[in-house]
Tab-separated table of C-alpha atoms in Angstrom:
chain	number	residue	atom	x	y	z
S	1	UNK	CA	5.141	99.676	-254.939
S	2	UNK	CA	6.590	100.625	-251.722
S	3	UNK	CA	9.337	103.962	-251.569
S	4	UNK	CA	12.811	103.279	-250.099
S	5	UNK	CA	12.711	106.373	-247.615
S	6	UNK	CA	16.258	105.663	-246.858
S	7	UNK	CA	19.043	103.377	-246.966
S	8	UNK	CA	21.431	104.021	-243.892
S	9	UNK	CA	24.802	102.571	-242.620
S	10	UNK	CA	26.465	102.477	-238.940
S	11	UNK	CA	29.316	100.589	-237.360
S	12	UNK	CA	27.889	98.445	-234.438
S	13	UNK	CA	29.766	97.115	-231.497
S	14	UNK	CA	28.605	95.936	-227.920
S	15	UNK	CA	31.980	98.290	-226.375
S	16	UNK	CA	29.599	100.816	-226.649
S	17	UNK	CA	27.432	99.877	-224.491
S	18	UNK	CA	29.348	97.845	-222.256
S	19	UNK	CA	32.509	100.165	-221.421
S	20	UNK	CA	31.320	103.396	-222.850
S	21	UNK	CA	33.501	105.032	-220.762
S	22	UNK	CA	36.608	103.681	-222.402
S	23	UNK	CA	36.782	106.893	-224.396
S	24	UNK	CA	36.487	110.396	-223.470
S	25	UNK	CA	33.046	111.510	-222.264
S	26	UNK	CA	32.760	114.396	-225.310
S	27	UNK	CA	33.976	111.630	-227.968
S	28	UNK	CA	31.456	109.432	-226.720
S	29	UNK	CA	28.379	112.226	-226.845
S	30	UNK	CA	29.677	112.897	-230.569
S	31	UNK	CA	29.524	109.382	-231.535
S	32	UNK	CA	26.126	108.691	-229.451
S	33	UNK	CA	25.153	112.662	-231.035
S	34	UNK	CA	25.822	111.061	-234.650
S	35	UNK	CA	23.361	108.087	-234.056
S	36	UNK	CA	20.886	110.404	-233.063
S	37	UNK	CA	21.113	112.210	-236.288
S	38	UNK	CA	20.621	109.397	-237.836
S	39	UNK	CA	17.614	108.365	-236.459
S	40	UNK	CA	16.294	111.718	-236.411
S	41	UNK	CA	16.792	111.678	-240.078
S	42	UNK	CA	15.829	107.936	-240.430
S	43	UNK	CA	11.887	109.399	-238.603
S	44	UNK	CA	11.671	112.060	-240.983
S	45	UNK	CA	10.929	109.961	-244.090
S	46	UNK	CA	7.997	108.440	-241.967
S	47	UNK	CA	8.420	104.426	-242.801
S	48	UNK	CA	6.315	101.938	-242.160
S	49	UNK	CA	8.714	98.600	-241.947
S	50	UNK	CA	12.921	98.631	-241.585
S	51	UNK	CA	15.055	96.576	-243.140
S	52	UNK	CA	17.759	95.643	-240.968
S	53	UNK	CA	21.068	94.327	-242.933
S	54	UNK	CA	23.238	92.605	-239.629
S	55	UNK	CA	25.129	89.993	-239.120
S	56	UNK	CA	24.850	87.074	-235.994
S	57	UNK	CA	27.652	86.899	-233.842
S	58	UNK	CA	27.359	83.048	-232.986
S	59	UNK	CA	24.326	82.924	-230.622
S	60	UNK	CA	21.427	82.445	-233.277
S	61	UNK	CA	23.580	80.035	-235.330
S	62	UNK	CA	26.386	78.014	-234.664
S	63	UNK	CA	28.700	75.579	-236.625
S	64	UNK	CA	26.521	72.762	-236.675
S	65	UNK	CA	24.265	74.462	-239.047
S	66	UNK	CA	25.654	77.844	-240.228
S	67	UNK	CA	23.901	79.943	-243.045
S	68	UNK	CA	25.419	81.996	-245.489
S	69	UNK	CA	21.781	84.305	-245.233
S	70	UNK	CA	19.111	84.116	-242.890
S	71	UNK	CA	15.842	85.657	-243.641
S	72	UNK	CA	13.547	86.630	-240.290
S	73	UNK	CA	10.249	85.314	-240.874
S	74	UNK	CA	8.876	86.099	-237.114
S	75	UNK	CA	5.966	88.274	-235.709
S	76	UNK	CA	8.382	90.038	-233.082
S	77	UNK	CA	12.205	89.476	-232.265
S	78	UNK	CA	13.474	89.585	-228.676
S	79	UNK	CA	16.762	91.228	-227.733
S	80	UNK	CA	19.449	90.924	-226.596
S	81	UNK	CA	20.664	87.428	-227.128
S	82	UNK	CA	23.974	88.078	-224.952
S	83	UNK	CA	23.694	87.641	-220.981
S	84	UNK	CA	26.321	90.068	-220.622
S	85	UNK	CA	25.315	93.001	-222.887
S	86	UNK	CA	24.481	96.039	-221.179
S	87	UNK	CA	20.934	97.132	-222.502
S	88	UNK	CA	17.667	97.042	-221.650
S	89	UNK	CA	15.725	94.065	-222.558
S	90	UNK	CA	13.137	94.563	-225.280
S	91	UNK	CA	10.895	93.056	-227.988
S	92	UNK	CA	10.888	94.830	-232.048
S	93	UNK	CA	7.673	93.588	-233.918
S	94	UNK	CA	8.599	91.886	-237.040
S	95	UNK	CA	6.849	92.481	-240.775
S	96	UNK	CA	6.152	88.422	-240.969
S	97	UNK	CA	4.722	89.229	-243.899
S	98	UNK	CA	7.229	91.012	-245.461
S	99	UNK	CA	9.753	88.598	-244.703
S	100	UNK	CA	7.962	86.058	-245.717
S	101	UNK	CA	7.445	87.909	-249.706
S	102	UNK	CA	11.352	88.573	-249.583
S	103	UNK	CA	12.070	85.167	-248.475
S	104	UNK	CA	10.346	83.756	-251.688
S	105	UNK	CA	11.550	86.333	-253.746
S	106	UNK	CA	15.082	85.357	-252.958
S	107	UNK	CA	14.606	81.795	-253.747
S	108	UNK	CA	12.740	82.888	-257.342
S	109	UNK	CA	15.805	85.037	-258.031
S	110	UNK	CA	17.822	82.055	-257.455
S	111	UNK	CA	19.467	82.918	-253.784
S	112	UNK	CA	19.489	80.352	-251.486
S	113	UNK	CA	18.757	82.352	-247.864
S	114	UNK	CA	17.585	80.565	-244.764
S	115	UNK	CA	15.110	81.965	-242.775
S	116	UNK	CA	14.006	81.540	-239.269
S	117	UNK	CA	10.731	82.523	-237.743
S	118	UNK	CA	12.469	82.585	-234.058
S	119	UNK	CA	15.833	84.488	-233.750
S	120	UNK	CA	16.808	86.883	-230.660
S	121	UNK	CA	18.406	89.703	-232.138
S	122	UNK	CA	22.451	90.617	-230.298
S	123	UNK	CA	23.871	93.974	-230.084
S	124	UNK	CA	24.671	93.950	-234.031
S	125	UNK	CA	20.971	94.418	-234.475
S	126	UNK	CA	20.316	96.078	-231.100
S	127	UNK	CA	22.841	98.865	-230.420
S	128	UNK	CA	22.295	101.029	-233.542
S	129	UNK	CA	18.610	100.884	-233.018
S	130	UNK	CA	18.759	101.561	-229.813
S	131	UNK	CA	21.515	104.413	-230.159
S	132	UNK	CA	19.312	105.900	-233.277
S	133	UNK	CA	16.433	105.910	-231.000
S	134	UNK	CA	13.882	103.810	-233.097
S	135	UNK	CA	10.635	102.730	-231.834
S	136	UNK	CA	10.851	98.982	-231.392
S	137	UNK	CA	6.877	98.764	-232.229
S	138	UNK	CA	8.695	100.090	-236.118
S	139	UNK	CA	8.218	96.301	-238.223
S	140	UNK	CA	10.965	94.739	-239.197
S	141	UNK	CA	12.767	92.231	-241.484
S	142	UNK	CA	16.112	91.344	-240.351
S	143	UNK	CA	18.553	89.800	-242.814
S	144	UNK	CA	21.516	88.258	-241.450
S	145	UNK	CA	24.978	87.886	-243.816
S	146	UNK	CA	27.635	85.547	-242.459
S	147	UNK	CA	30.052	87.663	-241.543
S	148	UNK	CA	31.899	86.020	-238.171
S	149	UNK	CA	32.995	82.510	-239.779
S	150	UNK	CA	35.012	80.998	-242.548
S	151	UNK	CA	34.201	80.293	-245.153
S	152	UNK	CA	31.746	83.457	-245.714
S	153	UNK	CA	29.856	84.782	-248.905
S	154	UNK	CA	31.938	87.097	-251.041
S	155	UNK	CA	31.246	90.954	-251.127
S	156	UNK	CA	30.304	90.835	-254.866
S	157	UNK	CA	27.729	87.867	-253.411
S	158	UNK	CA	26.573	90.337	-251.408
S	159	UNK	CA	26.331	93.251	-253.243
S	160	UNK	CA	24.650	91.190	-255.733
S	161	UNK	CA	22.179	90.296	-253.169
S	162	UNK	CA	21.507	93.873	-252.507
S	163	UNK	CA	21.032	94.547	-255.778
S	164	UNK	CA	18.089	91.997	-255.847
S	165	UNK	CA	16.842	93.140	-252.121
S	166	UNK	CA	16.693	96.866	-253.964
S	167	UNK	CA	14.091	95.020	-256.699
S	168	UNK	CA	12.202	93.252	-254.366
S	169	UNK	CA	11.432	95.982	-251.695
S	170	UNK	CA	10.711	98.858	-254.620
S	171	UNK	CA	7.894	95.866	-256.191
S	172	UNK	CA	6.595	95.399	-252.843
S	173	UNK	CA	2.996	96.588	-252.398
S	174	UNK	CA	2.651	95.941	-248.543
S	175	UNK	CA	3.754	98.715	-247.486
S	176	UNK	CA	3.884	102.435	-248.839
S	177	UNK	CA	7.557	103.228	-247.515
S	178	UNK	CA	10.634	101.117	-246.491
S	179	UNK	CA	13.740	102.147	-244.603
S	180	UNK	CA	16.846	100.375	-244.729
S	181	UNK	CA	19.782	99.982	-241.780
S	182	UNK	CA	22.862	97.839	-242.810
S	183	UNK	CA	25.229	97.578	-239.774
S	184	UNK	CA	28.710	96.835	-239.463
S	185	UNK	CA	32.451	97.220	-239.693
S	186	UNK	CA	33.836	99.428	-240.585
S	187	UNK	CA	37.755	98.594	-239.734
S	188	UNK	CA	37.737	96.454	-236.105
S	189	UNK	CA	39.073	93.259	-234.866
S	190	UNK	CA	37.501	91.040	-232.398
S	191	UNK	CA	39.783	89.319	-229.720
S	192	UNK	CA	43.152	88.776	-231.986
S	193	UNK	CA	45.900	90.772	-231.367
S	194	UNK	CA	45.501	93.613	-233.619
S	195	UNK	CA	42.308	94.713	-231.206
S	196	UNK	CA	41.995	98.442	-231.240
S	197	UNK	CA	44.392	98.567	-233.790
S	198	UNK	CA	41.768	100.528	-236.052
S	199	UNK	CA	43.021	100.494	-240.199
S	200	UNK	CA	41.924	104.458	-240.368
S	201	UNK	CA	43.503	104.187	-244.279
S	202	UNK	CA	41.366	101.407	-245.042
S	203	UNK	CA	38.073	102.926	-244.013
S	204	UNK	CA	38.855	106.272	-245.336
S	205	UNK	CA	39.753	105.066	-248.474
S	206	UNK	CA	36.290	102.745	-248.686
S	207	UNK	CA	33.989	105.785	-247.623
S	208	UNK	CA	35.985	107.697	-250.303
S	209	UNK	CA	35.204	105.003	-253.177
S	210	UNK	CA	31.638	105.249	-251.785
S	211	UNK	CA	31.624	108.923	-252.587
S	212	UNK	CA	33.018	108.604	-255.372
S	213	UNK	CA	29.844	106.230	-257.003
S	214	UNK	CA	32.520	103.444	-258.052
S	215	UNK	CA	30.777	100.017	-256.899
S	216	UNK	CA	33.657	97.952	-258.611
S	217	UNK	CA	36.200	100.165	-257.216
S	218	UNK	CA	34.538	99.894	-253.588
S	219	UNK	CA	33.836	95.770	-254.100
S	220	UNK	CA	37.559	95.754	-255.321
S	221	UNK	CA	38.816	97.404	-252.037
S	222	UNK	CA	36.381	95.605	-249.855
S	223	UNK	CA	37.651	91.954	-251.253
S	224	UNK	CA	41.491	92.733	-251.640
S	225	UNK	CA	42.026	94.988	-248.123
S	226	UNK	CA	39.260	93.358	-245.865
S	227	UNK	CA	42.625	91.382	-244.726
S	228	UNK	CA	44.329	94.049	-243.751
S	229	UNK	CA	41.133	95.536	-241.607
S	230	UNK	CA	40.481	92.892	-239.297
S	231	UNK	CA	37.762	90.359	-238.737
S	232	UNK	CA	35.121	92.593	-237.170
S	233	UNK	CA	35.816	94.627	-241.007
S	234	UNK	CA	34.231	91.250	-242.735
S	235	UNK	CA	30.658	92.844	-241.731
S	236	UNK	CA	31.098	95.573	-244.156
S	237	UNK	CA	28.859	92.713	-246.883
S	238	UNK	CA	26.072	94.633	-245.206
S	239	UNK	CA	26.909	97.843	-246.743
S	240	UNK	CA	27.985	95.945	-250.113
S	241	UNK	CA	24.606	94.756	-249.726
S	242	UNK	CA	23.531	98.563	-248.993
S	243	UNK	CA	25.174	99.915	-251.929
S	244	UNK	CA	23.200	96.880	-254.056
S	245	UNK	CA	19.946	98.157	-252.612
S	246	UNK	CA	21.016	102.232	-253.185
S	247	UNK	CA	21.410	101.118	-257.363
S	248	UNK	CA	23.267	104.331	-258.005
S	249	UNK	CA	21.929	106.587	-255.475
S	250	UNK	CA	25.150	108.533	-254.070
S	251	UNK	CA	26.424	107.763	-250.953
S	252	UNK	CA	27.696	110.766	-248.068
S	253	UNK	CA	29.236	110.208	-244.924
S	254	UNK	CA	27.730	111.627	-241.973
S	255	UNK	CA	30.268	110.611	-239.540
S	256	UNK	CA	33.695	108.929	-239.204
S	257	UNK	CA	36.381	108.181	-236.366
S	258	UNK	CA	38.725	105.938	-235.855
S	259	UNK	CA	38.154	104.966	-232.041
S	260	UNK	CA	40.960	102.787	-230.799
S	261	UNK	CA	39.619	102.402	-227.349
S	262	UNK	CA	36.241	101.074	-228.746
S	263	UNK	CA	38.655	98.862	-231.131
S	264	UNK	CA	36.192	100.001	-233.981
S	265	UNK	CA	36.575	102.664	-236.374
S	266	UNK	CA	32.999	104.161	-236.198
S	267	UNK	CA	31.132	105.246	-239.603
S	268	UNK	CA	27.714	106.277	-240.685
S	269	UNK	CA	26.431	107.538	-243.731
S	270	UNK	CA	23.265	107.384	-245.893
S	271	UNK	CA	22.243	106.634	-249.605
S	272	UNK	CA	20.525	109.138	-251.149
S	273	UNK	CA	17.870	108.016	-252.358
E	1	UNK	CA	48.277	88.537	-243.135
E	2	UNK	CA	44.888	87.655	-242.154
E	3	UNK	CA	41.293	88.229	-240.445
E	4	UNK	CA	41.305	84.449	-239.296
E	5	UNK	CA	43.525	81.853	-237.685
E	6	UNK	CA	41.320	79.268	-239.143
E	7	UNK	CA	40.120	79.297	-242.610
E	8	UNK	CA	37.928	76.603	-241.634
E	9	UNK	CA	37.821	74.833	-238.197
E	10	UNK	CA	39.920	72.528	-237.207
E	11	UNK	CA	38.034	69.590	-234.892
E	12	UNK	CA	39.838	70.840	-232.054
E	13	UNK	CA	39.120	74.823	-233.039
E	14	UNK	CA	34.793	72.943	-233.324
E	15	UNK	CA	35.692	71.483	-229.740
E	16	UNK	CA	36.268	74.771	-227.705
E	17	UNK	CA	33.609	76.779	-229.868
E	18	UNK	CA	31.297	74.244	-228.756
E	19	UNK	CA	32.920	74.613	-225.256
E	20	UNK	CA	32.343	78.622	-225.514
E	21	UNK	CA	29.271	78.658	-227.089
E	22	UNK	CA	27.087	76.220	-224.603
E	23	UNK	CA	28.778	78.137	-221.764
E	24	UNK	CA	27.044	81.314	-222.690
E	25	UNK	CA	23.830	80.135	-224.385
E	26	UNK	CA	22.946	76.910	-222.445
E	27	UNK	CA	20.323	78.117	-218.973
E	28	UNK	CA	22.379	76.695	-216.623
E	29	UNK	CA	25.901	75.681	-217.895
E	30	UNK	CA	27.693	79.117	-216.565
E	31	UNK	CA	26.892	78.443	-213.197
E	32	UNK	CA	27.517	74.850	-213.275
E	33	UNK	CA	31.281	75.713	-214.942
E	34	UNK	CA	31.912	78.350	-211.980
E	35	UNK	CA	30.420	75.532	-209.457
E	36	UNK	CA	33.456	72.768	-210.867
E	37	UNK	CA	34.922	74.031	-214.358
E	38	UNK	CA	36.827	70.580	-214.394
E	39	UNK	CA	33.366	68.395	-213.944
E	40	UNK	CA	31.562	70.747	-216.514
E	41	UNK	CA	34.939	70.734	-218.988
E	42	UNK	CA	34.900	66.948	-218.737
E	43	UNK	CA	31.289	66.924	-220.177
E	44	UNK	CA	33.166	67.212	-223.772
E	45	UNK	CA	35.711	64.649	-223.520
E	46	UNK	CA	38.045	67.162	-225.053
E	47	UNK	CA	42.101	67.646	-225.140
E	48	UNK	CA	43.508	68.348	-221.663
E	49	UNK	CA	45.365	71.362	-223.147
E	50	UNK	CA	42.141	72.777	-224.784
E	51	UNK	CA	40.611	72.159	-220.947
E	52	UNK	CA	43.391	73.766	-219.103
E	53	UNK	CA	43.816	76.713	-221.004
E	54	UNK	CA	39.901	77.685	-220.571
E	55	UNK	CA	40.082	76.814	-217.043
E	56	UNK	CA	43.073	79.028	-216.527
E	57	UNK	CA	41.714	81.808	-218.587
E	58	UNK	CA	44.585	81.504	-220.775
E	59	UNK	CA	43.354	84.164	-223.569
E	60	UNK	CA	46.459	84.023	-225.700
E	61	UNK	CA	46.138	80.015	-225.700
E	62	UNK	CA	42.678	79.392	-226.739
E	63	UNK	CA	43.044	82.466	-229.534
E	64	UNK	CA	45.729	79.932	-231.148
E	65	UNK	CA	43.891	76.912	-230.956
E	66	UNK	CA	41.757	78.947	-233.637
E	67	UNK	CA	38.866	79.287	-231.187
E	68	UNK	CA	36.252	81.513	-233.163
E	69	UNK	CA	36.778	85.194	-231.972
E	70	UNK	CA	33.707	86.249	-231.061
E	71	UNK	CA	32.729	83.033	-228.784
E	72	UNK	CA	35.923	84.105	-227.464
E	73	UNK	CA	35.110	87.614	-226.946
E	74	UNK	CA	32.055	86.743	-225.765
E	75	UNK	CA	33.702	84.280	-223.008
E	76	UNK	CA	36.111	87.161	-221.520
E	77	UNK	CA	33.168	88.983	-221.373
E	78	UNK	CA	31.256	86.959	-219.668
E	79	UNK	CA	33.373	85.193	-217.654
E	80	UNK	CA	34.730	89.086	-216.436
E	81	UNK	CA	38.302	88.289	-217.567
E	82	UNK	CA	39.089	92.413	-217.010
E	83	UNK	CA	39.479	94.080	-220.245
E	84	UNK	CA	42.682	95.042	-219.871
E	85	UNK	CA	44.279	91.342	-218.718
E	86	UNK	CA	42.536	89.827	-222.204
E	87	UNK	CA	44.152	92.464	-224.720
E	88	UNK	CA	47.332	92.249	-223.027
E	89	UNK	CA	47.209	88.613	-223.676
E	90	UNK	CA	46.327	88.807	-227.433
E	91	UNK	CA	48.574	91.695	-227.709
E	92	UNK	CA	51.557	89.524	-226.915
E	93	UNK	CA	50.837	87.237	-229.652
E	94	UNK	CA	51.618	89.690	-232.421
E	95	UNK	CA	55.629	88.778	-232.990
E	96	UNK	CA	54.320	84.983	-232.109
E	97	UNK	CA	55.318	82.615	-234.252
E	98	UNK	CA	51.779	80.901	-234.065
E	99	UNK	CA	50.138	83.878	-234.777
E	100	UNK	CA	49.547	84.221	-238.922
E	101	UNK	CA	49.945	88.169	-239.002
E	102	UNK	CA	53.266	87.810	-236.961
């Protein structure tokens, strides 16, 4: 029976890296400062494996053959994907195994994920590691939602299969302790003309149903507003899928801005668990 | 108003993200489209319009042919269409007719 140390959340976005400067240089070492509480508190509860809830941005998949979930099945993921992202090229080991148990777990709970035992992780996956400062030798199990292309999974689909992730990494007995990082959102658009017009009501309003422990009120918001948030805000399934996992556990913010010249508003918070 | 152009791809929208997406995954297709973008464009047997308006960087264009954002994010990128030139262009979509949040 492996212990969910804890079950994090972060906005990702390759601006970071690639035009950090876009923003004021004390802005940026706030943001940047916020990661690296996270990860500071992410060490302390001493996991063994991470899952990592992110989201392709068309270079692993494509429309010939899109998935709806992917499961990562591999020994060790390369990254970045993207010739043009700014960051240092390196290799995470992957929890094959663990992978592997989810992946059949999934189908026996009646979700139909893919799964791939050869994906190179982009900066959804990369840039809040890397930010966070985790040690890519860390295991992990990424688990990709389709986020970037019509027609995607809903957010109760999602939450629903967080709810069964939550199961199925508390019965695993592979490992003693399990972190989770589901990465995304929150309000952002990506090359349409409302870029770096940042919905600050939407995301405050989200991280206040979070607070608040209402998962019907925050599904509700996420389905009927994710319109008005823009199509980078379609990754927030990962923390639906977060709050599945969490099963009650309450949810704080650790950070929030709404950074126009990164086009993202930037949020982070943890489930208590 | 809406997150998407496209609730599902058009043939012609399938055409340029294929367009996009081999240009930034494929080893040597970048290089070959800066060596003669009309030789490498003619490789899909595509629309002239959908050639000319990735050949002439035309950002505003290929966003309304309902182009998936991120391969076209991902092209400005890595093309180095300068930051600034590829907002501007989307920003002057948002009274356009074309444009579904308009």
């Amino acid at each position: 029976m492996a212990e969910i140390t804890g079950i994090y959340t972060a906005s990702h976005t390759p601006v970071m890296l690639n035009f950090p400067d876009r923003i004021p240089a004390d802005l940026r070492d706030e943001i940047f400062g916020a990661y690296r509480a996270m990860g500071d508190d992410f060490m302390r509860g001493k996991p063994d494996a991470l899952i990592v809830l992110s989201n392709d941005h068309l270079h692993n998949f494509f429309l010939d053959n899109f998935p709806a979930f992917c499961f990562g099945c591999a020994e060790s993921y390369e990254s970045p994907i993207e010739h043009w992202l700014h960051a240092k090229r390196r290799t995470f080991a992957g929890d094959q195994a663990f992978g592997a148990y989810l992946l059949q777990s999934a189908l026996e709970a009646d979700f139909d994920p893919s799964f791939s035992m050869e994906m190179v992780l982009d900066h959804g996956s990369l840039t809040p590691l890397e930010l966070a400062g985790v040690d890519p030798a860390l295991p992990i199990v990424p688990v990709l939602f389709n986020c970037v292309q019509p027609p995607m999974p809903t957010m109760r689909r999602s939450h629903a299969l967080g709810r069964f992730l939550g199961d199925a990494l508390r019965a695993y007995d592979g490992v003693e302790r399990v972190a989770v990082l589901a990465t995304g959102g929150i309000s952002h658009d990506i090359a349409t003309p409302r870029m770096g017009m940042v919905n600050e009501e939407f995301d405050r309003t989200l991280l206040d149903l979070l607070e608040a422990g209402e998962p019907d009120a925050v599904l509700n918001h996420a389905t009927d507003f994710v319109h008005t948030a823009g199509n980078g805000c379609e990754e927030i399934r990962m923390w639906m899928a977060a709050m599945g996992i969490a099963a009650g556990a309450p949810f704080k913010r650790t950070y929030y801005k709404a950074v126009n010249d990164w086009y993202t508003g930037i949020g982070i918070g943890r489930f208590e668990v | 108003m809406a997150n998407w152009q496209e609730s599902m791809p058009s043939t012609r929208a399938y055409i340029m993200n294929k367009v996009l997406y081999e240009l930034h995954h494929k080893p040597d297709d970048l290089s070959a489209y800066q060596k003669d973008a009309d030789a490498y464009l003619a490789r899909f047997n595509m629309p002239q319009d959908l050639a000319d308006c990735i050949k002439n960087n035309d950002v505003a264009r290929m966003y309304l042919s309902g182009v998936n954002p991120y391969l076209l994010r991902a092209h400005c990128i890595g093309v180095r269409i300068p930051e600034d030139e590829s907002l501007a262009a989307l920003r002057s979509l948002l009274t356009h007719e074309e444009y579904n949040n308009g």
